[in-house]
PDB file of C-alpha atoms in Angstrom:
ATOM      1  CA  TRP A   1      54.643  71.702 102.355  1.00 68.00           C
ATOM      2  CA  SER A   2      56.703  74.869 102.708  1.00 73.00           C
ATOM      3  CA  LEU A   3      55.017  77.770 100.953  1.00 72.00           C
ATOM      4  CA  GLY A   4      58.437  79.080  99.954  1.00 69.00           C
ATOM      5  CA  ASP A   5      58.836  75.981  97.758  1.00 68.00           C
ATOM      6  CA  PHE A   6      55.939  77.206  95.635  1.00 68.00           C
ATOM      7  CA  PHE A   7      57.910  80.144  94.277  1.00 62.00           C
ATOM      8  CA  ILE A   8      60.560  79.544  91.617  1.00 53.00           C
ATOM      9  CA  GLY A   9      63.366  81.883  90.565  1.00 52.00           C
ATOM     10  CA  ASP A  10      64.484  85.115  92.184  1.00 52.00           C
ATOM     11  CA  THR A  11      61.754  85.659  94.769  1.00 56.00           C
ATOM     12  CA  LYS A  12      63.691  87.042  97.714  1.00 59.00           C
ATOM     13  CA  GLU A  13      61.660  90.268  97.721  1.00 60.00           C
ATOM     14  CA  LEU A  14      58.400  88.341  97.577  1.00 56.00           C
ATOM     15  CA  MET A  15      59.406  85.906 100.330  1.00 55.00           C
ATOM     16  CA  ASP A  16      60.494  88.828 102.544  1.00 63.00           C
ATOM     17  CA  ASN A  17      56.934  90.180 102.418  1.00 71.00           C
ATOM     18  CA  GLU A  18      55.488  88.236 105.353  1.00 78.00           C
ATOM     19  CA  LYS A  19      52.025  89.756 104.979  1.00 81.00           C
ATOM     20  CA  LEU A  20      51.773  88.625 101.346  1.00 80.00           C
ATOM     21  CA  VAL A  21      53.016  85.107 102.128  1.00 82.00           C
ATOM     22  CA  GLN A  22      50.536  84.850 105.036  1.00 88.00           C
ATOM     23  CA  GLN A  23      47.665  85.945 102.775  1.00 88.00           C
ATOM     24  CA  PHE A  24      48.722  83.350 100.198  1.00 88.00           C
ATOM     25  CA  GLY A  25      48.752  80.699 102.929  1.00 90.00           C
ATOM     26  CA  ASP A  26      45.326  81.759 104.207  1.00 94.00           C
ATOM     27  CA  ALA A  27      43.899  81.477 100.678  1.00 94.00           C
ATOM     28  CA  LEU A  28      45.421  78.020 100.169  1.00 93.00           C
ATOM     29  CA  LYS A  29      44.059  76.824 103.527  1.00 95.00           C
ATOM     30  CA  TYR A  30      40.587  78.111 102.700  1.00 97.00           C
ATOM     31  CA  PHE A  31      40.422  76.381  99.314  1.00 96.00           C
ATOM     32  CA  TRP A  32      42.062  73.155 100.539  1.00 96.00           C
ATOM     33  CA  GLU A  33      39.417  72.922 103.302  1.00 97.00           C
ATOM     34  CA  ILE A  34      36.599  73.384 100.799  1.00 97.00           C
ATOM     35  CA  ARG A  35      38.068  70.796  98.438  1.00 97.00           C
ATOM     36  CA  VAL A  36      38.680  68.075 101.023  1.00 96.00           C
ATOM     37  CA  LYS A  37      35.143  68.544 102.406  1.00 96.00           C
ATOM     38  CA  ASP A  38      33.854  68.054  98.876  1.00 97.00           C
ATOM     39  CA  LEU A  39      36.038  65.000  98.205  1.00 96.00           C
ATOM     40  CA  PHE A  40      35.725  63.373 101.641  1.00 95.00           C
ATOM     41  CA  PRO A  41      32.497  64.577 103.308  1.00 96.00           C
ATOM     42  CA  GLU A  42      32.463  61.628 105.722  1.00 95.00           C
ATOM     43  CA  ARG A  43      36.007  62.263 107.012  1.00 95.00           C
ATOM     44  CA  GLU A  44      37.331  64.890 109.397  1.00 96.00           C
ATOM     45  CA  ILE A  45      40.283  66.327 107.490  1.00 96.00           C
ATOM     46  CA  ILE A  46      42.350  69.000 109.245  1.00 96.00           C
ATOM     47  CA  VAL A  47      44.157  71.629 107.150  1.00 96.00           C
ATOM     48  CA  GLU A  48      46.838  73.325 109.223  1.00 93.00           C
ATOM     49  CA  LEU A  49      48.833  76.453 108.441  1.00 93.00           C
ATOM     50  CA  GLY A  50      51.827  77.201 110.639  1.00 90.00           C
ATOM     51  CA  ASN A  51      55.535  77.853 110.887  1.00 88.00           C
ATOM     52  CA  ASP A  52      58.156  75.103 110.653  1.00 85.00           C
ATOM     53  CA  LEU A  53      55.663  72.223 110.566  1.00 84.00           C
ATOM     54  CA  MET A  54      57.011  68.684 110.322  1.00 82.00           C
ATOM     55  CA  GLY A  55      60.587  69.729 109.587  1.00 82.00           C
ATOM     56  CA  GLU A  56      59.725  72.227 106.850  1.00 79.00           C
ATOM     57  CA  ILE A  57      61.102  75.775 106.909  1.00 78.00           C
ATOM     58  CA  GLY A  58      58.968  78.900 107.252  1.00 81.00           C
ATOM     59  CA  LEU A  59      55.225  79.111 106.746  1.00 86.00           C
ATOM     60  CA  CYS A  60      53.865  75.682 105.836  1.00 89.00           C
ATOM     61  CA  ILE A  61      50.574  74.002 105.067  1.00 89.00           C
ATOM     62  CA  THR A  62      49.659  70.409 105.790  1.00 91.00           C
ATOM     63  CA  MET A  63      46.565  68.265 106.043  1.00 93.00           C
ATOM     64  CA  TYR A  64      45.744  65.104 107.890  1.00 94.00           C
ATOM     65  CA  GLU A  65      42.778  63.066 109.027  1.00 95.00           C
ATOM     66  CA  ALA A  66      41.719  63.539 112.638  1.00 93.00           C
ATOM     67  CA  THR A  67      41.712  60.420 114.753  1.00 85.00           C
ATOM     68  CA  SER A  68      38.915  59.600 117.153  1.00 69.00           C
TER      69      SER A  68
END
């Protein structure tokens, strides 16, 4: 999921602020990790924050289950 897709309307100034977008991504990652541990305590769910993940553009967040 591209974090830029979260913002609607004229957000060019906001999206140009890399520090703010990174902080938003860090907060999402933190809360997603807490939530998936609560929902699926027996599973190893990975929450990943990175650039251009899985064909998305810019800073992205994704989650998946680790395989053994």
